[in-house]
Amino acid sequence: MYNKEIEKAMQHLATITKSQLERIERMKAAEEWVNFDELDTIVIGVVGGDGIGPMICEHAKNVLEFMLKDEVEKGRIEFRTIEGLTIENRAKAMKAIPDDVLEEIKKCHVILKGPTTTPKKGDKWPNIESANVTMRRELDLFANVRPVKVPDKGINWMFFRENTEGAYVLGSNGINVTDDLALDFKVITTQGAERIIRLAFEYAKNNGNKKVTVVTKANILKTTDGKFLSIAEKVAKDYPEIKWDDWFIDIMTAKLIDPERASQFEVIVMPNLYGDILTDEAAQIQGGVGTAGSSNIGKRYAMFEAIHGSAPRMVEEGRAQYADPCSMIKAGAMLLNHIGYAEKSRRLDMALDICVQYEKKLVITGRPDGAKGEEFAKYVMDTLSDPGLESKWQSYQK
Ligand code: NAD
């Protein structure tokens, strides 16, 4: 019974197994981490994206240019605007990222990217793949790193979400074996798990964190999540000074909103799907998706972006100028840290804290009753120029 269907499913499994084994070989051959200190010029590609993207991306770029003025003049930093990653262009080329745009992106070291629209069923665009998913794959951006801070609750989390495998890598490669049987596939590899877990432990080591938390559902998904967990156990042995624990994703979603427990988490690492869910929950705890920045890190490239989307409704209603640029500016702070300007990054984080959480001279509402994005970016730059920035920030910590 069902011999033909089983044969077809086996062939499908053979094809995807081959593709994943080839991916493992590529990971094994991957180059070493870029050392930004050794580069004469660091090229920052600025990709506006869709909807509110170009506007908020411009504001974030202005803040970075303001902070890196001397470095730009000396030729150490180059900002390069990359046009063409728009939904109109992508639809015309019928590609998630048109070839010429991808080529330009690959000539940069890091990318500051505005949100891009992903077509969905029923809208006017052809069904092309998400530009983000494609960029993560093309540039091998295996770590999605997102900080979340709520100072008055003692929360200071750093999330490391695996970005290239898990439940997503074969998300469009499931199979309907019969009308009654649908199968999807989840993939965890030794190389994929090890590189993200190691990155999380390295971060903890370099930033004075005492604990790494690993989130899985290894009690149920014993093979894939079980592998992720056992690799964590192995990697942890290389970091005896850092404690680690493991939680299952279901209880973890609850513990993030448990005031007793929440402040005890520090660095959190997990496979793709759990990270997708948990980081949005965490951003909401911080004050909404407009407040969080996100980075996508690989050994050769890195991309920094807002965690929200292109908000097409704001553009349709003529409100794009009131869009909140803070998530993009926060992404800019992460970019500074990544390319070796840790002190500038820290100052930008402090200025954002002062403007968004404490002083609040201007407030963004997304509507004409609030500040414009451009005005807010100027407020951030004025705050950065204040010689008393550090002491002002300290005074709010008491
Ligand atoms: P969205 O995040 O774009 O917007 C939802 C609502 O949140 C908006 O209508 C607006 O009211 C508010 N909002 C979002 N960002 C804001 C900002 N900076 N300032 C003020 N208000 C803001 O979510 P969506 O409508 O579900 O998605 C729109 C498009 O964006 C989709 O095509 C989606 O695929 C895409 N998207 C892209 C990314 C990305 O590029 N990283 C991420 C998520 C969604």
XYZ file of N, CA and C and ligand atoms in Angstrom, residues 50 52 56 87 90 113-120 123 125 130-132 136 146 280 289-291 294 296 303 305-314 317 319-320 322-328 364-367, ligand 1:
197
model
N 11.841 49.259 2.060
C 10.507 49.676 1.598
C 9.781 50.490 2.675
N 8.409 52.733 5.318
C 9.070 53.736 6.167
C 10.589 53.529 6.180
N 13.586 56.066 7.918
C 14.208 55.800 9.230
C 15.668 55.373 9.068
N 10.580 46.681 -3.177
C 9.638 45.646 -3.613
C 9.343 45.784 -5.115
N 12.325 44.300 -6.906
C 12.420 42.860 -6.675
C 11.333 42.122 -7.451
N 20.305 48.116 7.310
C 19.193 47.814 6.385
C 17.834 48.222 6.947
N 17.076 48.965 6.153
C 15.688 49.281 6.498
C 14.810 48.064 6.249
N 13.619 48.029 6.849
C 12.738 46.867 6.637
C 12.294 46.732 5.183
N 12.113 45.505 4.766
C 11.685 45.233 3.391
C 10.348 44.499 3.413
N 9.501 44.845 2.462
C 8.175 44.221 2.372
C 8.295 42.812 1.810
N 7.607 41.869 2.449
C 7.551 40.503 1.898
C 6.129 40.257 1.391
N 5.981 39.969 0.084
C 4.635 39.760 -0.448
C 3.903 38.646 0.288
N 2.613 38.831 0.457
C 1.821 37.737 1.028
C 0.647 37.472 0.103
N -1.968 40.017 -1.985
C -1.616 41.407 -2.292
C -1.149 41.506 -3.749
N 1.697 41.957 -5.162
C 3.054 41.569 -5.563
C 3.159 40.070 -5.856
N 11.276 36.227 0.960
C 11.658 37.353 1.815
C 13.115 37.763 1.540
N 13.318 39.070 1.392
C 14.688 39.569 1.148
C 15.574 39.271 2.358
N 14.963 39.302 3.525
C 15.735 39.062 4.744
C 16.245 37.635 4.836
N 20.144 36.543 4.775
C 20.768 35.737 5.838
C 21.450 34.510 5.234
N 20.010 39.987 19.509
C 19.118 41.085 19.908
C 19.249 41.376 21.397
N 10.565 38.421 20.007
C 9.441 39.360 19.857
C 8.759 39.573 21.207
N 8.012 46.715 19.562
C 9.004 46.347 18.540
C 9.766 47.562 18.003
N 9.187 48.778 18.146
C 9.876 49.987 17.677
C 11.119 50.302 18.492
N 11.279 49.640 19.649
C 12.370 50.007 20.553
C 13.589 49.088 20.443
N 18.323 44.921 15.926
C 18.642 43.516 15.696
C 19.872 43.427 14.812
N 22.354 40.676 12.483
C 22.503 39.362 11.861
C 23.975 39.201 11.540
N 24.678 42.254 9.202
C 23.626 43.176 8.781
C 22.838 43.618 10.017
N 19.529 45.856 11.586
C 18.225 46.345 11.134
C 17.278 46.565 12.308
N 16.144 47.219 11.987
C 15.049 47.346 12.953
C 14.398 45.970 13.094
N 13.630 45.767 14.184
C 12.984 44.441 14.227
C 11.553 44.501 13.696
N 11.064 45.720 13.428
C 9.703 45.807 12.877
C 9.755 45.800 11.354
N 8.579 45.864 10.734
C 8.504 45.812 9.283
C 8.420 47.189 8.645
N 7.977 47.209 7.367
C 8.024 48.433 6.561
C 6.819 49.330 6.784
N 5.881 48.911 7.635
C 4.691 49.702 8.013
C 4.042 50.399 6.814
N 3.603 49.654 5.801
C 3.058 50.305 4.595
C 1.850 51.198 4.897
N 1.101 50.841 5.938
C -0.081 51.663 6.247
C 0.330 53.088 6.637
N 1.442 53.211 7.342
C 1.895 54.555 7.738
C 2.199 55.391 6.497
N -1.063 56.359 4.678
C -1.792 57.411 5.408
C -0.975 58.692 5.549
N 1.980 59.186 6.942
C 2.565 59.374 8.281
C 4.021 58.909 8.378
N 4.632 58.612 7.219
C 5.987 58.028 7.263
C 6.967 58.901 8.031
N 6.548 60.430 10.617
C 6.366 60.293 12.070
C 6.812 58.911 12.574
N 7.362 58.097 11.659
C 7.824 56.757 12.067
C 8.995 56.875 13.042
N 9.042 55.972 13.969
C 10.063 55.964 15.022
C 11.389 55.416 14.469
N 12.453 56.202 14.465
C 13.726 55.701 13.938
C 14.563 54.975 14.993
N 14.040 54.857 16.241
C 14.889 54.376 17.344
C 15.386 52.942 17.159
N 14.529 52.096 16.612
C 14.946 50.716 16.393
C 16.132 50.663 15.411
N 16.062 51.524 14.384
C 17.175 51.574 13.412
C 18.425 52.198 14.043
N 7.703 60.021 20.324
C 7.211 59.583 19.009
C 5.902 58.825 19.224
N 4.896 59.167 18.460
C 3.634 58.413 18.568
C 3.292 57.736 17.239
N 4.026 58.077 16.197
C 3.698 57.541 14.866
C 2.643 58.398 14.176
N 2.237 59.483 14.840
C 1.184 60.365 14.313
C 1.578 61.832 14.500
P 5.107 46.346 10.716
O 6.094 46.160 11.785
O 5.622 46.876 9.433
O 3.986 47.372 11.189
C 2.914 47.111 12.041
C 2.472 48.414 12.680
O 3.408 48.738 13.705
C 2.472 49.629 11.739
O 1.275 49.779 11.031
C 2.696 50.771 12.701
O 1.473 51.131 13.305
C 3.607 50.148 13.762
N 5.019 50.437 13.508
C 5.965 49.590 13.011
N 7.157 50.211 12.953
C 6.973 51.459 13.417
C 7.819 52.589 13.586
N 9.134 52.560 13.282
N 7.281 53.723 14.074
C 5.992 53.787 14.412
N 5.122 52.766 14.259
C 5.607 51.617 13.769
O 4.380 44.965 10.510
P 3.532 44.390 9.321
O 2.508 45.407 8.894
O 3.113 43.059 9.761
O 4.569 44.180 8.141
C 4.703 45.059 7.013
C 5.712 44.487 6.039
O 7.014 44.452 6.649
C 5.426 43.051 5.623
O 5.611 42.945 4.232
C 6.436 42.219 6.392
O 6.768 41.049 5.715
C 7.592 43.166 6.452
N 8.544 42.890 7.561
C 9.859 43.080 7.310
C 10.798 42.873 8.302
C 12.241 43.112 7.988
O 12.590 43.546 6.905
N 13.152 42.837 8.910
C 10.392 42.474 9.579
C 9.029 42.314 9.841
C 8.108 42.527 8.800
